[in-house]
Amino acid sequence: MSAVRGYQLSMAGETGVILCAREFQNSLDESSMEEVKQAISSEPWLRDFYDIGERYIRTKDGRIKYVFSGLRHNLESIKSKAKILLCWIDEAEPVSEQAYQKLLPTIREGGSECWVTWNPEERGSATDKRFRQEPPSRSVSAEVNYTDNPWFPDELDEQRREDQELLDAATYAWIWEGKYRENSDAQVLHGKVRVKEFEPGPDWDGPYHGIDWGFSQDPTAATKSWIHDKRIWVEREAGGVQIETPDIPPVVSRGIPGIERYEVLADNARPETISQVRRCGLPKCVAAKKWSGSVEDGVEYLRGFKEIVIHPRCKETIRESRLYSYKVDKRSEQILPDIVDKHNHYIDSLRYAHDKMIRKRDRTVTMLKPKGF
């Protein structure tokens, strides 16, 4: 729709900028640029109207150009931009009130618009208060869920029904029905996760790297983390769906620079994959151990820290940390001790990364208190 709006503006003789903003964006790889490119390419008349390069999008007549920017660190430069005709703030849930106070007055051209899209999480967040609880008088808002999508695919509906069967009601409502994310005791990491920007210190322990191999629609997932102040700090993540094995090392290295220099503990279920990625660019990739109860021991280890602090650029790890859940009996609503085998790929990579500490801790507990005692 931003591309359609750019078409309309250009045909009307306007000249200016379409600003695509997110709260956190350190590079174009973290922006909505690829989404916009794919949308333009999907429509022949838009494809003919726009000039698309590796690092830019603009109309062929040069009247309208796209700018992609993060709000957290680039507000002052955004304020100096002239002729913002459209501002689209995507993934707007974490945008601060300070950012809105500085950004919105810069969108002042006649007929200019600001579009805000987000998945609601926290009741009372700056975005929630401004655009859901107390929307501006000259605004239009819409809540859009899977029921409003005429092209909703069967594969996603299958996932939705599985989530409805396995997840607690609050988590299901947040994922599929646009409700606020309410904390649930069924969340495996309930009360342990905090999202915060940080820089690792020279005295921190680590880094620790782990990989979980993907299969079919399950992603290959890698994480880089540290230990400091009785907390786990997840600094970076990398991965994706249906990555060919020889492509795993370059994909992971782009998301986690320097990972090839460190030991990487990986899912041991596919030794042939470990062997191939060692040859293709991760020479220190080795198999993590598995044992009866290793998942439960790993969860107990993670929960043993004061917090798990996740950098906001690690979006999939954040998402999984909120969705990784115990099974819930639908009749009694009792939380069962069994963990749902979903939304766990980046969490599993975090477990693998800390495999040696988990085993050391488990051996210590075993010596002090024999299993089954």
CSV table of C-alpha atoms in Angstrom, one decimal:
chain,number,residue,atom,x,y,z
A,1,MET,CA,0.0,0.0,0.0
A,2,SER,CA,2.9,2.4,0.6
A,3,ALA,CA,4.0,1.7,-3.0
A,4,VAL,CA,0.5,2.4,-4.3
A,5,ARG,CA,0.5,5.6,-2.3
A,6,GLY,CA,3.9,6.5,-3.8
A,7,TYR,CA,2.4,6.0,-7.3
A,8,GLN,CA,-0.5,8.2,-6.5
A,9,LEU,CA,1.7,11.0,-5.1
A,10,SER,CA,4.1,10.9,-8.1
A,11,MET,CA,1.2,11.0,-10.6
A,12,ALA,CA,-0.2,14.0,-8.7
A,13,GLY,CA,3.1,15.8,-9.2
A,14,GLU,CA,4.3,15.6,-5.6
A,15,THR,CA,7.9,15.2,-4.7
A,16,GLY,CA,9.1,13.8,-1.4
A,17,VAL,CA,9.9,10.9,0.8
A,18,ILE,CA,8.2,7.7,2.1
A,19,LEU,CA,9.7,7.0,5.4
A,20,CYS,CA,9.6,3.4,6.6
A,21,ALA,CA,10.5,3.4,10.3
A,22,ARG,CA,11.0,0.8,13.1
A,23,GLU,CA,12.0,1.3,16.7
A,24,PHE,CA,15.2,-0.8,16.2
A,25,GLN,CA,17.0,-0.9,12.9
A,26,ASN,CA,20.8,-1.1,12.8
A,27,SER,CA,21.0,-2.0,9.1
A,28,LEU,CA,18.8,-2.3,6.0
A,29,ASP,CA,18.7,-6.1,6.6
A,30,GLU,CA,16.5,-5.2,9.7
A,31,SER,CA,14.2,-2.9,7.8
A,32,SER,CA,11.0,-3.5,5.8
A,33,MET,CA,12.9,-2.9,2.5
A,34,GLU,CA,12.6,-6.5,1.3
A,35,GLU,CA,8.9,-6.6,2.1
A,36,VAL,CA,8.4,-3.4,0.0
A,37,LYS,CA,10.5,-4.8,-2.9
A,38,GLN,CA,8.6,-8.0,-3.0
A,39,ALA,CA,5.3,-6.2,-2.9
A,40,ILE,CA,6.3,-4.0,-5.8
A,41,SER,CA,7.7,-7.0,-7.8
A,42,SER,CA,4.4,-8.8,-7.3
A,43,GLU,CA,2.4,-6.2,-9.4
A,44,PRO,CA,3.5,-5.6,-13.0
A,45,TRP,CA,2.3,-2.0,-13.0
A,46,LEU,CA,4.1,-1.2,-9.8
A,47,ARG,CA,7.2,-3.0,-11.1
A,48,ASP,CA,7.2,-0.8,-14.2
A,49,PHE,CA,6.8,2.4,-12.2
A,50,TYR,CA,9.6,1.9,-9.7
A,51,ASP,CA,13.4,1.7,-9.9
A,52,ILE,CA,14.6,-0.9,-7.4
A,53,GLY,CA,18.3,-1.2,-6.5
A,54,GLU,CA,20.2,-3.2,-3.9
A,55,ARG,CA,20.0,-0.4,-1.4
A,56,TYR,CA,17.3,1.9,-2.7
A,57,ILE,CA,13.7,2.1,-4.0
A,58,ARG,CA,12.4,5.2,-5.9
A,59,THR,CA,10.0,6.0,-8.6
A,60,LYS,CA,11.5,6.1,-12.1
A,61,ASP,CA,10.6,9.8,-12.5
A,62,GLY,CA,12.6,10.5,-9.3
A,63,ARG,CA,9.7,12.2,-7.5
A,64,ILE,CA,9.3,9.7,-4.7
A,65,LYS,CA,12.0,7.9,-2.8
A,66,TYR,CA,11.9,5.5,0.1
A,67,VAL,CA,14.0,6.0,3.3
A,68,PHE,CA,14.4,3.3,5.9
A,69,SER,CA,15.4,4.3,9.4
A,70,GLY,CA,15.4,3.2,13.1
A,71,LEU,CA,13.8,5.5,15.6
A,72,ARG,CA,15.8,4.7,18.7
A,73,HIS,CA,19.1,6.0,17.4
A,74,ASN,CA,18.2,8.2,14.3
A,75,LEU,CA,15.5,10.6,15.5
A,76,GLU,CA,17.6,13.7,15.1
A,77,SER,CA,18.5,12.9,11.5
A,78,ILE,CA,14.8,12.0,10.7
A,79,LYS,CA,13.8,15.4,12.1
A,80,SER,CA,16.0,17.1,9.5
A,81,LYS,CA,14.4,15.3,6.5
A,82,ALA,CA,12.3,17.4,4.3
A,83,LYS,CA,9.0,16.6,2.7
A,84,ILE,CA,8.0,13.3,4.4
A,85,LEU,CA,4.7,12.6,2.6
A,86,LEU,CA,4.1,9.2,4.2
A,87,CYS,CA,5.6,7.7,7.3
A,88,TRP,CA,4.9,4.0,7.9
A,89,ILE,CA,6.0,2.8,11.4
A,90,ASP,CA,6.0,-1.0,11.3
A,91,GLU,CA,6.4,-3.3,14.4
A,92,ALA,CA,5.4,-0.3,16.4
A,93,GLU,CA,4.7,-1.9,19.8
A,94,PRO,CA,8.1,-0.9,21.4
A,95,VAL,CA,8.2,2.7,20.0
A,96,SER,CA,8.6,5.1,22.9
A,97,GLU,CA,6.5,8.1,23.7
A,98,GLN,CA,9.6,10.3,23.3
A,99,ALA,CA,10.0,9.0,19.7
A,100,TYR,CA,6.4,9.9,18.9
A,101,GLN,CA,6.8,13.3,20.4
A,102,LYS,CA,9.8,14.0,18.2
A,103,LEU,CA,8.7,12.2,15.0
A,104,LEU,CA,5.1,13.2,14.5
A,105,PRO,CA,5.7,17.0,14.2
A,106,THR,CA,8.1,16.4,11.4
A,107,ILE,CA,5.3,14.9,9.2
A,108,ARG,CA,3.7,18.3,8.4
A,109,GLU,CA,3.4,18.4,4.6
A,110,GLY,CA,-0.2,19.1,3.3
A,111,GLY,CA,-2.0,15.8,2.9
A,112,SER,CA,0.8,13.8,4.6
A,113,GLU,CA,-0.1,10.7,6.5
A,114,CYS,CA,1.3,8.4,9.3
A,115,TRP,CA,0.5,4.7,9.2
A,116,VAL,CA,1.2,2.6,12.3
A,117,THR,CA,1.1,-1.2,12.3
A,118,TRP,CA,1.8,-3.5,15.2
A,119,ASN,CA,0.8,-6.6,17.1
A,120,PRO,CA,-0.6,-5.5,20.5
A,121,GLU,CA,1.4,-6.8,23.5
A,122,GLU,CA,1.4,-4.5,26.5
A,123,ARG,CA,-1.8,-2.7,27.6
A,124,GLY,CA,-0.8,0.9,28.1
A,125,SER,CA,2.3,1.0,25.9
A,126,ALA,CA,3.0,4.3,24.1
A,127,THR,CA,1.6,2.9,20.9
A,128,ASP,CA,-1.4,1.4,22.5
A,129,LYS,CA,-2.3,4.6,24.3
A,130,ARG,CA,-1.9,6.8,21.3
A,131,PHE,CA,-3.6,4.8,18.7
A,132,ARG,CA,-5.8,2.2,20.4
A,133,GLN,CA,-6.9,3.6,23.7
A,134,GLU,CA,-7.1,7.3,22.8
A,135,PRO,CA,-6.8,7.5,19.0
A,136,PRO,CA,-6.4,10.9,17.3
A,137,SER,CA,-9.6,12.5,16.2
A,138,ARG,CA,-8.5,12.5,12.5
A,139,SER,CA,-7.6,8.8,12.4
A,140,VAL,CA,-8.9,5.5,11.1
A,141,SER,CA,-8.0,2.3,12.8
A,142,ALA,CA,-8.7,-1.4,12.1
A,143,GLU,CA,-8.1,-4.6,13.9
A,144,VAL,CA,-7.1,-7.3,11.4
A,145,ASN,CA,-6.9,-11.0,12.4
A,146,TYR,CA,-6.7,-14.3,10.5
A,147,THR,CA,-10.5,-14.3,10.1
A,148,ASP,CA,-10.2,-11.2,7.9
A,149,ASN,CA,-7.7,-12.8,5.5
A,150,PRO,CA,-9.5,-14.3,2.4
A,151,TRP,CA,-6.2,-16.0,1.4
A,152,PHE,CA,-5.5,-17.5,4.8
A,153,PRO,CA,-3.5,-20.7,3.8
A,154,ASP,CA,-4.4,-24.2,5.0
A,155,GLU,CA,-0.9,-24.6,6.5
A,156,LEU,CA,-1.4,-21.7,8.8
A,157,ASP,CA,-4.8,-22.8,9.8
A,158,GLU,CA,-3.4,-26.1,10.7
A,159,GLN,CA,-0.9,-24.3,12.9
A,160,ARG,CA,-3.6,-22.2,14.4
A,161,ARG,CA,-5.7,-25.2,15.4
A,162,GLU,CA,-2.6,-26.9,16.9
A,163,ASP,CA,-1.9,-23.8,19.0
A,164,GLN,CA,-5.6,-23.7,20.1
A,165,GLU,CA,-5.3,-27.3,21.2
A,166,LEU,CA,-1.9,-27.0,23.0
A,167,LEU,CA,-1.4,-23.4,24.2
A,168,ASP,CA,-3.2,-21.7,27.1
A,169,ALA,CA,-6.1,-19.5,26.2
A,170,ALA,CA,-4.2,-16.2,26.9
A,171,THR,CA,-1.3,-17.1,24.7
A,172,TYR,CA,-3.5,-18.3,21.9
A,173,ALA,CA,-5.6,-15.1,22.0
A,174,TRP,CA,-2.5,-13.0,21.7
A,175,ILE,CA,-1.1,-14.9,18.7
A,176,TRP,CA,-4.3,-15.3,16.7
A,177,GLU,CA,-7.0,-12.9,18.0
A,178,GLY,CA,-5.1,-9.6,18.6
A,179,LYS,CA,-5.4,-9.6,22.4
A,180,TYR,CA,-2.8,-8.2,24.7
A,181,ARG,CA,-0.1,-10.6,25.8
A,182,GLU,CA,-0.9,-11.4,29.3
A,183,ASN,CA,1.7,-13.3,31.4
A,184,SER,CA,0.8,-16.9,31.8
A,185,ASP,CA,2.1,-19.5,34.2
A,186,ALA,CA,2.1,-21.9,31.3
A,187,GLN,CA,5.0,-20.0,29.7
A,188,VAL,CA,8.2,-22.0,30.3
A,189,LEU,CA,10.2,-18.9,30.8
A,190,HIS,CA,7.4,-17.0,32.6
A,191,GLY,CA,8.8,-14.0,34.5
A,192,LYS,CA,12.4,-14.6,33.4
A,193,VAL,CA,12.7,-12.7,30.1
A,194,ARG,CA,13.6,-9.0,29.6
A,195,VAL,CA,14.2,-7.2,26.3
A,196,LYS,CA,17.0,-4.6,26.5
A,197,GLU,CA,19.7,-3.2,24.4
A,198,PHE,CA,23.2,-3.9,25.7
A,199,GLU,CA,26.9,-4.2,24.9
A,200,PRO,CA,28.9,-7.1,26.3
A,201,GLY,CA,31.6,-6.1,28.8
A,202,PRO,CA,35.2,-7.4,28.7
A,203,ASP,CA,34.7,-9.3,31.9
A,204,TRP,CA,31.6,-11.2,30.7
A,205,ASP,CA,31.8,-15.0,30.4
A,206,GLY,CA,31.4,-16.3,26.9
A,207,PRO,CA,30.4,-16.0,24.1
A,208,TYR,CA,28.4,-19.2,23.8
A,209,HIS,CA,27.1,-20.3,20.4
A,210,GLY,CA,24.5,-22.9,19.6
A,211,ILE,CA,22.6,-24.1,16.5
A,212,ASP,CA,19.4,-26.0,16.1
A,213,TRP,CA,19.0,-27.6,12.6
A,214,GLY,CA,15.9,-26.8,10.6
A,215,PHE,CA,13.7,-29.2,8.7
A,216,SER,CA,10.8,-28.5,6.3
A,217,GLN,CA,9.1,-25.4,7.8
A,218,ASP,CA,11.1,-25.5,11.0
A,219,PRO,CA,13.9,-22.9,11.0
A,220,THR,CA,17.6,-23.4,11.4
A,221,ALA,CA,18.3,-21.3,14.4
A,222,ALA,CA,21.6,-20.0,15.9
A,223,THR,CA,22.2,-17.8,18.9
A,224,LYS,CA,25.2,-16.0,20.6
A,225,SER,CA,24.9,-15.4,24.3
A,226,TRP,CA,26.9,-14.4,27.4
A,227,ILE,CA,26.8,-14.9,31.2
A,228,HIS,CA,27.2,-12.0,33.5
A,229,ASP,CA,25.7,-10.8,36.8
A,230,LYS,CA,23.8,-14.1,37.2
A,231,ARG,CA,22.0,-13.4,33.9
A,232,ILE,CA,22.1,-14.8,30.4
A,233,TRP,CA,22.5,-12.2,27.8
A,234,VAL,CA,21.4,-13.1,24.2
A,235,GLU,CA,23.3,-10.7,21.9
A,236,ARG,CA,22.6,-12.1,18.4
A,237,GLU,CA,20.6,-14.6,16.4
A,238,ALA,CA,20.7,-15.9,12.9
A,239,GLY,CA,18.8,-18.4,10.8
A,240,GLY,CA,15.9,-19.0,8.5
A,241,VAL,CA,13.6,-21.6,6.9
A,242,GLN,CA,14.7,-24.1,4.3
A,243,ILE,CA,18.4,-23.1,4.2
A,244,GLU,CA,20.5,-25.5,2.2
A,245,THR,CA,23.2,-27.1,4.3
A,246,PRO,CA,26.2,-25.5,2.4
A,247,ASP,CA,24.5,-22.1,2.9
A,248,ILE,CA,24.1,-22.4,6.7
A,249,PRO,CA,27.6,-21.1,7.6
A,250,PRO,CA,27.4,-17.8,5.5
A,251,VAL,CA,23.8,-17.2,6.7
A,252,VAL,CA,24.8,-17.7,10.3
A,253,SER,CA,28.0,-15.7,9.9
A,254,ARG,CA,26.1,-12.7,8.6
A,255,GLY,CA,23.8,-12.6,11.6
A,256,ILE,CA,26.5,-13.5,14.1
A,257,PRO,CA,29.8,-12.0,12.9
A,258,GLY,CA,32.9,-13.9,13.9
A,259,ILE,CA,31.0,-17.1,14.9
A,260,GLU,CA,33.4,-19.2,12.8
A,261,ARG,CA,36.2,-18.5,15.3
A,262,TYR,CA,34.4,-20.1,18.2
A,263,GLU,CA,33.1,-23.5,19.2
A,264,VAL,CA,29.5,-23.9,18.1
A,265,LEU,CA,27.5,-26.6,19.9
A,266,ALA,CA,24.8,-28.0,17.6
A,267,ASP,CA,21.9,-30.4,17.7
A,268,ASN,CA,23.5,-33.9,17.5
A,269,ALA,CA,20.5,-35.5,15.7
A,270,ARG,CA,22.2,-34.9,12.3
A,271,PRO,CA,25.9,-35.7,12.4
A,272,GLU,CA,26.1,-35.5,8.6
A,273,THR,CA,25.0,-31.8,8.8
A,274,ILE,CA,27.6,-31.0,11.4
A,275,SER,CA,30.3,-32.6,9.2
A,276,GLN,CA,29.2,-30.6,6.2
A,277,VAL,CA,28.9,-27.2,7.9
A,278,ARG,CA,32.4,-27.8,9.4
A,279,ARG,CA,33.7,-28.1,5.8
A,280,CYS,CA,31.7,-25.1,4.6
A,281,GLY,CA,32.7,-22.4,7.1
A,282,LEU,CA,32.1,-23.4,10.7
A,283,PRO,CA,35.2,-25.5,11.5
A,284,LYS,CA,34.5,-25.6,15.2
A,285,CYS,CA,31.0,-26.9,15.1
A,286,VAL,CA,30.5,-29.9,17.4
A,287,ALA,CA,27.6,-32.0,18.7
A,288,ALA,CA,25.9,-31.1,21.9
A,289,LYS,CA,25.1,-34.0,24.2
A,290,LYS,CA,21.6,-35.3,24.7
A,291,TRP,CA,20.4,-37.5,27.5
A,292,SER,CA,17.1,-38.6,29.1
A,293,GLY,CA,15.7,-35.4,30.5
A,294,SER,CA,18.1,-33.1,28.8
A,295,VAL,CA,15.3,-30.7,27.7
A,296,GLU,CA,14.0,-30.5,31.3
A,297,ASP,CA,17.5,-30.1,32.7
A,298,GLY,CA,18.2,-27.3,30.2
A,299,VAL,CA,15.0,-25.5,31.1
A,300,GLU,CA,15.8,-25.8,34.8
A,301,TYR,CA,19.3,-24.3,34.0
A,302,LEU,CA,17.8,-21.4,32.1
A,303,ARG,CA,15.3,-20.6,34.8
A,304,GLY,CA,18.1,-20.7,37.4
A,305,PHE,CA,19.4,-17.4,36.3
A,306,LYS,CA,18.0,-14.1,37.6
A,307,GLU,CA,17.0,-13.1,34.1
A,308,ILE,CA,17.4,-13.9,30.4
A,309,VAL,CA,18.1,-10.5,28.8
A,310,ILE,CA,17.5,-10.5,25.0
A,311,HIS,CA,18.7,-7.8,22.7
A,312,PRO,CA,15.8,-6.3,20.7
A,313,ARG,CA,17.4,-7.3,17.4
A,314,CYS,CA,16.9,-11.0,18.3
A,315,LYS,CA,13.2,-10.9,17.3
A,316,GLU,CA,12.7,-14.7,16.9
A,317,THR,CA,14.3,-15.5,20.2
A,318,ILE,CA,12.0,-12.9,21.8
A,319,ARG,CA,9.0,-14.4,20.1
A,320,GLU,CA,9.8,-17.9,21.1
A,321,SER,CA,10.6,-16.9,24.7
A,322,ARG,CA,7.0,-15.8,25.0
A,323,LEU,CA,5.4,-18.8,23.2
A,324,TYR,CA,7.5,-21.7,24.5
A,325,SER,CA,4.9,-23.3,26.8
A,326,TYR,CA,3.8,-26.3,28.9
A,327,LYS,CA,0.8,-28.2,27.8
A,328,VAL,CA,-2.5,-27.2,29.3
A,329,ASP,CA,-5.4,-29.6,29.9
A,330,LYS,CA,-8.3,-28.1,28.1
A,331,ARG,CA,-11.0,-29.4,30.5
A,332,SER,CA,-9.4,-28.6,33.9
A,333,GLU,CA,-7.0,-25.9,32.6
A,334,GLN,CA,-4.4,-27.6,34.6
A,335,ILE,CA,-0.8,-26.9,33.5
A,336,LEU,CA,0.9,-30.2,32.7
A,337,PRO,CA,4.6,-30.9,33.2
A,338,ASP,CA,5.1,-31.7,29.5
A,339,ILE,CA,6.6,-29.1,27.3
A,340,VAL,CA,4.9,-28.4,23.9
A,341,ASP,CA,7.4,-29.2,21.1
A,342,LYS,CA,6.8,-25.9,19.3
A,343,HIS,CA,8.3,-22.4,19.3
A,344,ASN,CA,11.5,-23.8,20.6
A,345,HIS,CA,14.2,-23.6,17.9
A,346,TYR,CA,16.1,-20.5,19.0
A,347,ILE,CA,15.5,-21.6,22.7
A,348,ASP,CA,17.0,-25.0,21.8
A,349,SER,CA,20.0,-23.4,20.2
A,350,LEU,CA,20.4,-21.4,23.5
A,351,ARG,CA,20.3,-24.7,25.4
A,352,TYR,CA,22.9,-26.3,23.1
A,353,ALA,CA,25.2,-23.3,23.5
A,354,HIS,CA,25.2,-23.8,27.3
A,355,ASP,CA,25.3,-27.6,27.1
A,356,LYS,CA,28.6,-28.0,29.0
A,357,MET,CA,27.4,-25.9,31.9
A,358,ILE,CA,24.1,-27.7,32.0
A,359,ARG,CA,25.9,-31.1,32.2
A,360,LYS,CA,28.3,-29.8,34.8
A,361,ARG,CA,25.4,-28.6,36.9
A,362,ASP,CA,23.5,-31.8,36.4
A,363,ARG,CA,26.5,-33.9,37.5
A,364,THR,CA,26.9,-31.7,40.6
A,365,VAL,CA,23.2,-32.2,41.5
A,366,THR,CA,23.5,-35.9,40.9
A,367,MET,CA,26.5,-36.3,43.2
A,368,LEU,CA,24.7,-34.3,46.0
A,369,LYS,CA,21.3,-35.9,45.5
A,370,PRO,CA,21.1,-39.1,43.4
A,371,LYS,CA,18.5,-39.3,40.7
A,372,GLY,CA,15.3,-40.8,42.0
A,373,PHE,CA,16.1,-40.0,45.7
